[in-house]
Amino acid sequence: MEVIQTPKKAFFKGLTGQILIAMILGAILGIFIHNSWDMDNAQEFSNKIKVLATIFIRLVQMIISPLVFTTLVVGIAKLGDIKAVGRIGGKALAWFFTASFISLLIGMFYVNILSPGVGLNLSNVDTSAVSEVTGKTQSLSFNNFIEHIVPKSIIEAMATNEILQIVVFSIFFGLAAASIGSHAKPVVDFMDRLSHIILKMVNFVMKFAPIGVFGAIAGVFAVRDFSELAITYFKFFGSFLIGISTLWLVLIAIGYLFLGKKMASLLKHIVSPLIIAFGTTSSEAVFPKLTEELERFGVKDKIVSFMLPLGYSFNLDGSMMYMTFAGIFIAQAYGIHLDLATQFTMLFVLMLTSKGIAGVPRASLVVVAATCGMFDIPVEGIALILPIDHFCDMFRSATNVLGNALATSVVGKWEKE
């Protein structure tokens, strides 16, 4: 093992240290702009500086589709048969739905205990931005859910980064390749080499991560008065942080239960992906980096390539916790009483409607808005949480990364891989 004699210098030279510095500098610059410039100029600055984050996220999105396709096909081909795929898939889905239920339950528990929406003043709520979210809820139906699962074209699915659709095609392709044996070996070998080239591209793209995080943080703080937000939304945000912290403790405790002392090593490996997800509010942005780190941690590539794409569609623990929390919060704010039976019904509806829409912008809010509509809760109540949603999204995204890293590692251990 290499001995690092100057840990501070080595840390700040590494990607994690650079991202932390970028976050601090971005926040300082954003706060300075917000306090020194008028609102119009600050908004213009925010729009321009956020381009840095957009470039980084688009660079990552550029390599997600080919990475998911090549690694998943190779992983399934290496698993060898339908029984192995079914066995691992069954374990994965059992984990995902259990984790989703626990996450939703934690959100429901804390929003009832802490009641952050009770007695809220609704007179100064800006509802102008709600249409961006509610406009997408019209397409959130059973038919839309099926469309998000079954691709009509793999080219279209790759062009729009529909991860779940790519997963479905890749499973069929991988199983077909495995079933014809040695005849498919040249194709599988080609895919394997291609996936390694794409992972090398990940290293190049991640060098831009600190700049992307800097742009994202500076852009938000330039137009948001953080102290005002903190005071106005103290009860909501504080209650949310208690809930998300509890979820982290539960996930880490479960990790120690299954992985033992290796859980500490896993956390060290995923620090960088966690911080990138936190800074950019995009768990998708760290998909390639997380793939790399989990393989370094010791999970076999065939397990990682099978589990992660599934996890990004079915296992968004942070988002799940937020959905019950936000939905019931809006009901509280409007003085609508939801009995326990109704809340559990909402919980199960959320568990189903949230699957397969990971690629939808503001996916959590879209699902919350659609669910509110089903239970006669005013959908415009989304406006209550829009101003603080970005900061909640930072914690949601990081939690989603932790949940998927843990699920992949545990299933890898179950499979002795």
PDB file of N, CA and C in Angstrom, residues 121-206:
ATOM      1  N   ASN A 121     -47.983  30.187   5.968  1.00  0.00           N
ATOM      2  CA  ASN A 121     -48.629  31.327   5.321  1.00  0.00           C
ATOM      3  C   ASN A 121     -48.517  31.171   3.809  1.00  0.00           C
ATOM      4  N   LEU A 122     -49.655  31.068   3.114  1.00  0.00           N
ATOM      5  CA  LEU A 122     -49.650  30.837   1.673  1.00  0.00           C
ATOM      6  C   LEU A 122     -49.842  32.116   0.854  1.00  0.00           C
ATOM      7  N   SER A 123     -49.856  33.278   1.507  1.00  0.00           N
ATOM      8  CA  SER A 123     -50.207  34.517   0.806  1.00  0.00           C
ATOM      9  C   SER A 123     -49.138  34.985  -0.183  1.00  0.00           C
ATOM     10  N   ASN A 124     -47.865  34.675   0.089  1.00  0.00           N
ATOM     11  CA  ASN A 124     -46.798  35.194  -0.769  1.00  0.00           C
ATOM     12  C   ASN A 124     -46.175  34.130  -1.666  1.00  0.00           C
ATOM     13  N   VAL A 125     -46.928  33.078  -1.963  1.00  0.00           N
ATOM     14  CA  VAL A 125     -46.379  31.995  -2.778  1.00  0.00           C
ATOM     15  C   VAL A 125     -46.443  32.362  -4.250  1.00  0.00           C
ATOM     16  N   ASP A 126     -45.307  32.250  -4.940  1.00  0.00           N
ATOM     17  CA  ASP A 126     -45.236  32.530  -6.379  1.00  0.00           C
ATOM     18  C   ASP A 126     -45.546  31.242  -7.150  1.00  0.00           C
ATOM     19  N   THR A 127     -46.695  31.258  -7.847  1.00  0.00           N
ATOM     20  CA  THR A 127     -47.107  30.048  -8.574  1.00  0.00           C
ATOM     21  C   THR A 127     -46.743  30.091 -10.055  1.00  0.00           C
ATOM     22  N   SER A 128     -45.995  31.123 -10.477  1.00  0.00           N
ATOM     23  CA  SER A 128     -45.710  31.301 -11.906  1.00  0.00           C
ATOM     24  C   SER A 128     -44.842  30.187 -12.481  1.00  0.00           C
ATOM     25  N   ALA A 129     -43.992  29.585 -11.638  1.00  0.00           N
ATOM     26  CA  ALA A 129     -43.062  28.570 -12.141  1.00  0.00           C
ATOM     27  C   ALA A 129     -43.643  27.152 -12.094  1.00  0.00           C
ATOM     28  N   VAL A 130     -44.886  27.030 -11.614  1.00  0.00           N
ATOM     29  CA  VAL A 130     -45.459  25.702 -11.427  1.00  0.00           C
ATOM     30  C   VAL A 130     -45.714  24.993 -12.755  1.00  0.00           C
ATOM     31  N   SER A 131     -46.053  25.765 -13.783  1.00  0.00           N
ATOM     32  CA  SER A 131     -46.432  25.165 -15.065  1.00  0.00           C
ATOM     33  C   SER A 131     -45.335  24.288 -15.649  1.00  0.00           C
ATOM     34  N   GLU A 132     -44.068  24.615 -15.348  1.00  0.00           N
ATOM     35  CA  GLU A 132     -42.944  23.810 -15.839  1.00  0.00           C
ATOM     36  C   GLU A 132     -43.051  22.366 -15.346  1.00  0.00           C
ATOM     37  N   VAL A 133     -43.513  22.213 -14.115  1.00  0.00           N
ATOM     38  CA  VAL A 133     -43.637  20.884 -13.525  1.00  0.00           C
ATOM     39  C   VAL A 133     -44.975  20.245 -13.872  1.00  0.00           C
ATOM     40  N   THR A 134     -46.075  21.007 -13.664  1.00  0.00           N
ATOM     41  CA  THR A 134     -47.401  20.415 -13.847  1.00  0.00           C
ATOM     42  C   THR A 134     -47.663  20.048 -15.302  1.00  0.00           C
ATOM     43  N   GLY A 135     -47.004  20.721 -16.223  1.00  0.00           N
ATOM     44  CA  GLY A 135     -47.171  20.404 -17.637  1.00  0.00           C
ATOM     45  C   GLY A 135     -46.715  18.999 -17.969  1.00  0.00           C
ATOM     46  N   LYS A 136     -45.764  18.486 -17.200  1.00  0.00           N
ATOM     47  CA  LYS A 136     -45.231  17.136 -17.450  1.00  0.00           C
ATOM     48  C   LYS A 136     -46.066  16.055 -16.784  1.00  0.00           C
ATOM     49  N   THR A 137     -46.949  16.446 -15.853  1.00  0.00           N
ATOM     50  CA  THR A 137     -47.712  15.428 -15.132  1.00  0.00           C
ATOM     51  C   THR A 137     -48.800  14.801 -16.004  1.00  0.00           C
ATOM     52  N   GLN A 138     -49.207  15.529 -17.067  1.00  0.00           N
ATOM     53  CA  GLN A 138     -50.266  15.010 -17.920  1.00  0.00           C
ATOM     54  C   GLN A 138     -49.845  13.711 -18.608  1.00  0.00           C
ATOM     55  N   SER A 139     -48.537  13.574 -18.853  1.00  0.00           N
ATOM     56  CA  SER A 139     -48.052  12.383 -19.548  1.00  0.00           C
ATOM     57  C   SER A 139     -47.700  11.251 -18.577  1.00  0.00           C
ATOM     58  N   LEU A 140     -47.872  11.512 -17.263  1.00  0.00           N
ATOM     59  CA  LEU A 140     -47.521  10.493 -16.267  1.00  0.00           C
ATOM     60  C   LEU A 140     -48.710   9.566 -16.045  1.00  0.00           C
ATOM     61  N   SER A 141     -48.837   8.584 -16.904  1.00  0.00           N
ATOM     62  CA  SER A 141     -49.964   7.658 -16.853  1.00  0.00           C
ATOM     63  C   SER A 141     -49.435   6.236 -16.996  1.00  0.00           C
ATOM     64  N   PHE A 142     -50.352   5.257 -16.962  1.00  0.00           N
ATOM     65  CA  PHE A 142     -49.949   3.861 -17.125  1.00  0.00           C
ATOM     66  C   PHE A 142     -49.311   3.649 -18.497  1.00  0.00           C
ATOM     67  N   ASN A 143     -49.935   4.250 -19.537  1.00  0.00           N
ATOM     68  CA  ASN A 143     -49.382   4.112 -20.888  1.00  0.00           C
ATOM     69  C   ASN A 143     -47.979   4.700 -20.970  1.00  0.00           C
ATOM     70  N   ASN A 144     -47.808   5.873 -20.328  1.00  0.00           N
ATOM     71  CA  ASN A 144     -46.497   6.514 -20.333  1.00  0.00           C
ATOM     72  C   ASN A 144     -45.470   5.677 -19.585  1.00  0.00           C
ATOM     73  N   PHE A 145     -45.932   5.030 -18.501  1.00  0.00           N
ATOM     74  CA  PHE A 145     -45.054   4.161 -17.715  1.00  0.00           C
ATOM     75  C   PHE A 145     -44.539   3.004 -18.581  1.00  0.00           C
ATOM     76  N   ILE A 146     -45.459   2.385 -19.367  1.00  0.00           N
ATOM     77  CA  ILE A 146     -45.071   1.290 -20.257  1.00  0.00           C
ATOM     78  C   ILE A 146     -44.103   1.783 -21.322  1.00  0.00           C
ATOM     79  N   GLU A 147     -44.374   2.994 -21.851  1.00  0.00           N
ATOM     80  CA  GLU A 147     -43.504   3.552 -22.886  1.00  0.00           C
ATOM     81  C   GLU A 147     -42.102   3.804 -22.354  1.00  0.00           C
ATOM     82  N   HIS A 148     -42.006   4.124 -21.068  1.00  0.00           N
ATOM     83  CA  HIS A 148     -40.700   4.361 -20.471  1.00  0.00           C
ATOM     84  C   HIS A 148     -39.935   3.065 -20.245  1.00  0.00           C
ATOM     85  N   ILE A 149     -40.634   1.940 -20.295  1.00  0.00           N
ATOM     86  CA  ILE A 149     -39.975   0.657 -20.084  1.00  0.00           C
ATOM     87  C   ILE A 149     -39.584   0.001 -21.411  1.00  0.00           C
ATOM     88  N   VAL A 150     -40.548  -0.048 -22.342  1.00  0.00           N
ATOM     89  CA  VAL A 150     -40.345  -0.806 -23.586  1.00  0.00           C
ATOM     90  C   VAL A 150     -39.952   0.142 -24.722  1.00  0.00           C
ATOM     91  N   PRO A 151     -38.761  -0.036 -25.290  1.00  0.00           N
ATOM     92  CA  PRO A 151     -38.334   0.861 -26.380  1.00  0.00           C
ATOM     93  C   PRO A 151     -38.938   0.459 -27.719  1.00  0.00           C
ATOM     94  N   LYS A 152     -39.281   1.458 -28.528  1.00  0.00           N
ATOM     95  CA  LYS A 152     -39.688   1.136 -29.894  1.00  0.00           C
ATOM     96  C   LYS A 152     -38.487   1.237 -30.832  1.00  0.00           C
ATOM     97  N   SER A 153     -37.420   1.883 -30.349  1.00  0.00           N
ATOM     98  CA  SER A 153     -36.190   1.999 -31.131  1.00  0.00           C
ATOM     99  C   SER A 153     -35.023   2.196 -30.181  1.00  0.00           C
ATOM    100  N   ILE A 154     -34.011   1.349 -30.307  1.00  0.00           N
ATOM    101  CA  ILE A 154     -32.839   1.502 -29.437  1.00  0.00           C
ATOM    102  C   ILE A 154     -32.081   2.787 -29.770  1.00  0.00           C
ATOM    103  N   ILE A 155     -32.151   3.205 -31.041  1.00  0.00           N
ATOM    104  CA  ILE A 155     -31.491   4.456 -31.446  1.00  0.00           C
ATOM    105  C   ILE A 155     -32.147   5.640 -30.749  1.00  0.00           C
ATOM    106  N   GLU A 156     -33.486   5.641 -30.745  1.00  0.00           N
ATOM    107  CA  GLU A 156     -34.217   6.719 -30.072  1.00  0.00           C
ATOM    108  C   GLU A 156     -33.939   6.692 -28.572  1.00  0.00           C
ATOM    109  N   ALA A 157     -33.934   5.501 -27.984  1.00  0.00           N
ATOM    110  CA  ALA A 157     -33.679   5.375 -26.545  1.00  0.00           C
ATOM    111  C   ALA A 157     -32.302   5.917 -26.190  1.00  0.00           C
ATOM    112  N   MET A 158     -31.297   5.621 -27.022  1.00  0.00           N
ATOM    113  CA  MET A 158     -29.947   6.131 -26.769  1.00  0.00           C
ATOM    114  C   MET A 158     -29.871   7.640 -26.983  1.00  0.00           C
ATOM    115  N   ALA A 159     -30.589   8.126 -27.996  1.00  0.00           N
ATOM    116  CA  ALA A 159     -30.564   9.563 -28.291  1.00  0.00           C
ATOM    117  C   ALA A 159     -31.159  10.380 -27.157  1.00  0.00           C
ATOM    118  N   THR A 160     -32.163   9.811 -26.466  1.00  0.00           N
ATOM    119  CA  THR A 160     -32.830  10.531 -25.372  1.00  0.00           C
ATOM    120  C   THR A 160     -32.367  10.067 -23.989  1.00  0.00           C
ATOM    121  N   ASN A 161     -31.344   9.195 -23.960  1.00  0.00           N
ATOM    122  CA  ASN A 161     -30.802   8.683 -22.690  1.00  0.00           C
ATOM    123  C   ASN A 161     -31.859   8.045 -21.799  1.00  0.00           C
ATOM    124  N   GLU A 162     -32.768   7.284 -22.409  1.00  0.00           N
ATOM    125  CA  GLU A 162     -33.768   6.540 -21.637  1.00  0.00           C
ATOM    126  C   GLU A 162     -33.103   5.269 -21.106  1.00  0.00           C
ATOM    127  N   ILE A 163     -32.547   5.370 -19.906  1.00  0.00           N
ATOM    128  CA  ILE A 163     -31.719   4.286 -19.369  1.00  0.00           C
ATOM    129  C   ILE A 163     -32.498   2.979 -19.271  1.00  0.00           C
ATOM    130  N   LEU A 164     -33.747   3.051 -18.786  1.00  0.00           N
ATOM    131  CA  LEU A 164     -34.519   1.823 -18.594  1.00  0.00           C
ATOM    132  C   LEU A 164     -34.773   1.119 -19.928  1.00  0.00           C
ATOM    133  N   GLN A 165     -35.051   1.878 -20.976  1.00  0.00           N
ATOM    134  CA  GLN A 165     -35.263   1.293 -22.299  1.00  0.00           C
ATOM    135  C   GLN A 165     -33.984   0.649 -22.833  1.00  0.00           C
ATOM    136  N   ILE A 166     -32.859   1.312 -22.598  1.00  0.00           N
ATOM    137  CA  ILE A 166     -31.566   0.753 -23.017  1.00  0.00           C
ATOM    138  C   ILE A 166     -31.301  -0.549 -22.258  1.00  0.00           C
ATOM    139  N   VAL A 167     -31.667  -0.568 -20.978  1.00  0.00           N
ATOM    140  CA  VAL A 167     -31.498  -1.778 -20.156  1.00  0.00           C
ATOM    141  C   VAL A 167     -32.299  -2.931 -20.741  1.00  0.00           C
ATOM    142  N   VAL A 168     -33.563  -2.669 -21.107  1.00  0.00           N
ATOM    143  CA  VAL A 168     -34.421  -3.719 -21.662  1.00  0.00           C
ATOM    144  C   VAL A 168     -33.813  -4.290 -22.940  1.00  0.00           C
ATOM    145  N   PHE A 169     -33.386  -3.403 -23.863  1.00  0.00           N
ATOM    146  CA  PHE A 169     -32.782  -3.870 -25.120  1.00  0.00           C
ATOM    147  C   PHE A 169     -31.495  -4.643 -24.840  1.00  0.00           C
ATOM    148  N   SER A 170     -30.677  -4.123 -23.916  1.00  0.00           N
ATOM    149  CA  SER A 170     -29.388  -4.749 -23.608  1.00  0.00           C
ATOM    150  C   SER A 170     -29.567  -6.140 -23.009  1.00  0.00           C
ATOM    151  N   ILE A 171     -30.617  -6.304 -22.178  1.00  0.00           N
ATOM    152  CA  ILE A 171     -30.891  -7.623 -21.589  1.00  0.00           C
ATOM    153  C   ILE A 171     -31.228  -8.634 -22.692  1.00  0.00           C
ATOM    154  N   PHE A 172     -32.108  -8.231 -23.609  1.00  0.00           N
ATOM    155  CA  PHE A 172     -32.445  -9.119 -24.728  1.00  0.00           C
ATOM    156  C   PHE A 172     -31.209  -9.444 -25.576  1.00  0.00           C
ATOM    157  N   PHE A 173     -30.419  -8.406 -25.872  1.00  0.00           N
ATOM    158  CA  PHE A 173     -29.222  -8.580 -26.694  1.00  0.00           C
ATOM    159  C   PHE A 173     -28.217  -9.486 -25.992  1.00  0.00           C
ATOM    160  N   GLY A 174     -27.991  -9.235 -24.680  1.00  0.00           N
ATOM    161  CA  GLY A 174     -27.029 -10.025 -23.911  1.00  0.00           C
ATOM    162  C   GLY A 174     -27.446 -11.473 -23.784  1.00  0.00           C
ATOM    163  N   LEU A 175     -28.751 -11.709 -23.532  1.00  0.00           N
ATOM    164  CA  LEU A 175     -29.250 -13.077 -23.431  1.00  0.00           C
ATOM    165  C   LEU A 175     -29.123 -13.812 -24.764  1.00  0.00           C
ATOM    166  N   ALA A 176     -29.413 -13.106 -25.866  1.00  0.00           N
ATOM    167  CA  ALA A 176     -29.275 -13.708 -27.189  1.00  0.00           C
ATOM    168  C   ALA A 176     -27.814 -14.069 -27.469  1.00  0.00           C
ATOM    169  N   ALA A 177     -26.901 -13.163 -27.078  1.00  0.00           N
ATOM    170  CA  ALA A 177     -25.471 -13.420 -27.277  1.00  0.00           C
ATOM    171  C   ALA A 177     -25.013 -14.618 -26.449  1.00  0.00           C
ATOM    172  N   ALA A 178     -25.512 -14.686 -25.207  1.00  0.00           N
ATOM    173  CA  ALA A 178     -25.115 -15.799 -24.335  1.00  0.00           C
ATOM    174  C   ALA A 178     -25.650 -17.131 -24.857  1.00  0.00           C
ATOM    175  N   SER A 179     -26.841 -17.089 -25.465  1.00  0.00           N
ATOM    176  CA  SER A 179     -27.482 -18.339 -25.893  1.00  0.00           C
ATOM    177  C   SER A 179     -26.820 -18.974 -27.110  1.00  0.00           C
ATOM    178  N   ILE A 180     -26.103 -18.172 -27.933  1.00  0.00           N
ATOM    179  CA  ILE A 180     -25.468 -18.761 -29.121  1.00  0.00           C
ATOM    180  C   ILE A 180     -23.994 -19.081 -28.896  1.00  0.00           C
ATOM    181  N   GLY A 181     -23.538 -18.860 -27.638  1.00  0.00           N
ATOM    182  CA  GLY A 181     -22.212 -19.348 -27.242  1.00  0.00           C
ATOM    183  C   GLY A 181     -21.049 -18.710 -27.970  1.00  0.00           C
ATOM    184  N   SER A 182     -20.141 -19.556 -28.482  1.00  0.00           N
ATOM    185  CA  SER A 182     -18.864 -19.088 -29.036  1.00  0.00           C
ATOM    186  C   SER A 182     -19.028 -18.216 -30.278  1.00  0.00           C
ATOM    187  N   HIS A 183     -20.138 -18.374 -31.005  1.00  0.00           N
ATOM    188  CA  HIS A 183     -20.367 -17.549 -32.201  1.00  0.00           C
ATOM    189  C   HIS A 183     -20.444 -16.058 -31.840  1.00  0.00           C
ATOM    190  N   ALA A 184     -20.913 -15.756 -30.626  1.00  0.00           N
ATOM    191  CA  ALA A 184     -21.052 -14.357 -30.211  1.00  0.00           C
ATOM    192  C   ALA A 184     -19.788 -13.803 -29.572  1.00  0.00           C
ATOM    193  N   LYS A 185     -18.777 -14.659 -29.360  1.00  0.00           N
ATOM    194  CA  LYS A 185     -17.584 -14.232 -28.638  1.00  0.00           C
ATOM    195  C   LYS A 185     -16.902 -13.010 -29.267  1.00  0.00           C
ATOM    196  N   PRO A 186     -16.738 -12.938 -30.605  1.00  0.00           N
ATOM    197  CA  PRO A 186     -16.108 -11.742 -31.191  1.00  0.00           C
ATOM    198  C   PRO A 186     -16.878 -10.454 -30.876  1.00  0.00           C
ATOM    199  N   VAL A 187     -18.218 -10.545 -30.894  1.00  0.00           N
ATOM    200  CA  VAL A 187     -19.040  -9.365 -30.599  1.00  0.00           C
ATOM    201  C   VAL A 187     -18.891  -8.963 -29.132  1.00  0.00           C
ATOM    202  N   VAL A 188     -18.947  -9.950 -28.235  1.00  0.00           N
ATOM    203  CA  VAL A 188     -18.818  -9.677 -26.797  1.00  0.00           C
ATOM    204  C   VAL A 188     -17.433  -9.107 -26.482  1.00  0.00           C
ATOM    205  N   ASP A 189     -16.384  -9.670 -27.114  1.00  0.00           N
ATOM    206  CA  ASP A 189     -15.022  -9.149 -26.921  1.00  0.00           C
ATOM    207  C   ASP A 189     -14.923  -7.706 -27.400  1.00  0.00           C
ATOM    208  N   PHE A 190     -15.564  -7.419 -28.546  1.00  0.00           N
ATOM    209  CA  PHE A 190     -15.564  -6.048 -29.074  1.00  0.00           C
ATOM    210  C   PHE A 190     -16.247  -5.098 -28.091  1.00  0.00           C
ATOM    211  N   MET A 191     -17.420  -5.531 -27.569  1.00  0.00           N
ATOM    212  CA  MET A 191     -18.157  -4.713 -26.596  1.00  0.00           C
ATOM    213  C   MET A 191     -17.324  -4.470 -25.339  1.00  0.00           C
ATOM    214  N   ASP A 192     -16.613  -5.504 -24.913  1.00  0.00           N
ATOM    215  CA  ASP A 192     -15.777  -5.405 -23.715  1.00  0.00           C
ATOM    216  C   ASP A 192     -14.689  -4.359 -23.914  1.00  0.00           C
ATOM    217  N   ARG A 193     -14.023  -4.399 -25.061  1.00  0.00           N
ATOM    218  CA  ARG A 193     -12.964  -3.423 -25.355  1.00  0.00           C
ATOM    219  C   ARG A 193     -13.535  -2.020 -25.501  1.00  0.00           C
ATOM    220  N   LEU A 194     -14.712  -1.943 -26.132  1.00  0.00           N
ATOM    221  CA  LEU A 194     -15.364  -0.638 -26.301  1.00  0.00           C
ATOM    222  C   LEU A 194     -15.726  -0.028 -24.956  1.00  0.00           C
ATOM    223  N   SER A 195     -16.206  -0.857 -24.021  1.00  0.00           N
ATOM    224  CA  SER A 195     -16.567  -0.351 -22.695  1.00  0.00           C
ATOM    225  C   SER A 195     -15.349   0.198 -21.957  1.00  0.00           C
ATOM    226  N   HIS A 196     -14.187  -0.424 -22.153  1.00  0.00           N
ATOM    227  CA  HIS A 196     -12.965   0.073 -21.518  1.00  0.00           C
ATOM    228  C   HIS A 196     -12.524   1.404 -22.126  1.00  0.00           C
ATOM    229  N   ILE A 197     -12.745   1.573 -23.422  1.00  0.00           N
ATOM    230  CA  ILE A 197     -12.431   2.861 -24.063  1.00  0.00           C
ATOM    231  C   ILE A 197     -13.342   3.950 -23.496  1.00  0.00           C
ATOM    232  N   ILE A 198     -14.630   3.618 -23.342  1.00  0.00           N
ATOM    233  CA  ILE A 198     -15.582   4.603 -22.811  1.00  0.00           C
ATOM    234  C   ILE A 198     -15.241   4.949 -21.363  1.00  0.00           C
ATOM    235  N   LEU A 199     -14.830   3.959 -20.579  1.00  0.00           N
ATOM    236  CA  LEU A 199     -14.413   4.228 -19.195  1.00  0.00           C
ATOM    237  C   LEU A 199     -13.172   5.120 -19.153  1.00  0.00           C
ATOM    238  N   LYS A 200     -12.313   4.992 -20.144  1.00  0.00           N
ATOM    239  CA  LYS A 200     -11.152   5.892 -20.239  1.00  0.00           C
ATOM    240  C   LYS A 200     -11.622   7.313 -20.535  1.00  0.00           C
ATOM    241  N   MET A 201     -12.673   7.421 -21.364  1.00  0.00           N
ATOM    242  CA  MET A 201     -13.259   8.734 -21.632  1.00  0.00           C
ATOM    243  C   MET A 201     -13.791   9.368 -20.347  1.00  0.00           C
ATOM    244  N   VAL A 202     -14.292   8.514 -19.451  1.00  0.00           N
ATOM    245  CA  VAL A 202     -14.793   9.002 -18.162  1.00  0.00           C
ATOM    246  C   VAL A 202     -13.717   9.783 -17.422  1.00  0.00           C
ATOM    247  N   ASN A 203     -12.500   9.259 -17.432  1.00  0.00           N
ATOM    248  CA  ASN A 203     -11.394   9.942 -16.754  1.00  0.00           C
ATOM    249  C   ASN A 203     -11.180  11.341 -17.322  1.00  0.00           C
ATOM    250  N   PHE A 204     -11.294  11.462 -18.649  1.00  0.00           N
ATOM    251  CA  PHE A 204     -11.126  12.775 -19.282  1.00  0.00           C
ATOM    252  C   PHE A 204     -12.256  13.722 -18.889  1.00  0.00           C
ATOM    253  N   VAL A 205     -13.491  13.208 -18.930  1.00  0.00           N
ATOM    254  CA  VAL A 205     -14.662  14.030 -18.628  1.00  0.00           C
ATOM    255  C   VAL A 205     -14.643  14.498 -17.175  1.00  0.00           C
ATOM    256  N   MET A 206     -14.213  13.620 -16.256  1.00  0.00           N
ATOM    257  CA  MET A 206     -14.237  13.961 -14.833  1.00  0.00           C
ATOM    258  C   MET A 206     -13.260  15.080 -14.471  1.00  0.00           C
TER     259      MET A 206
END
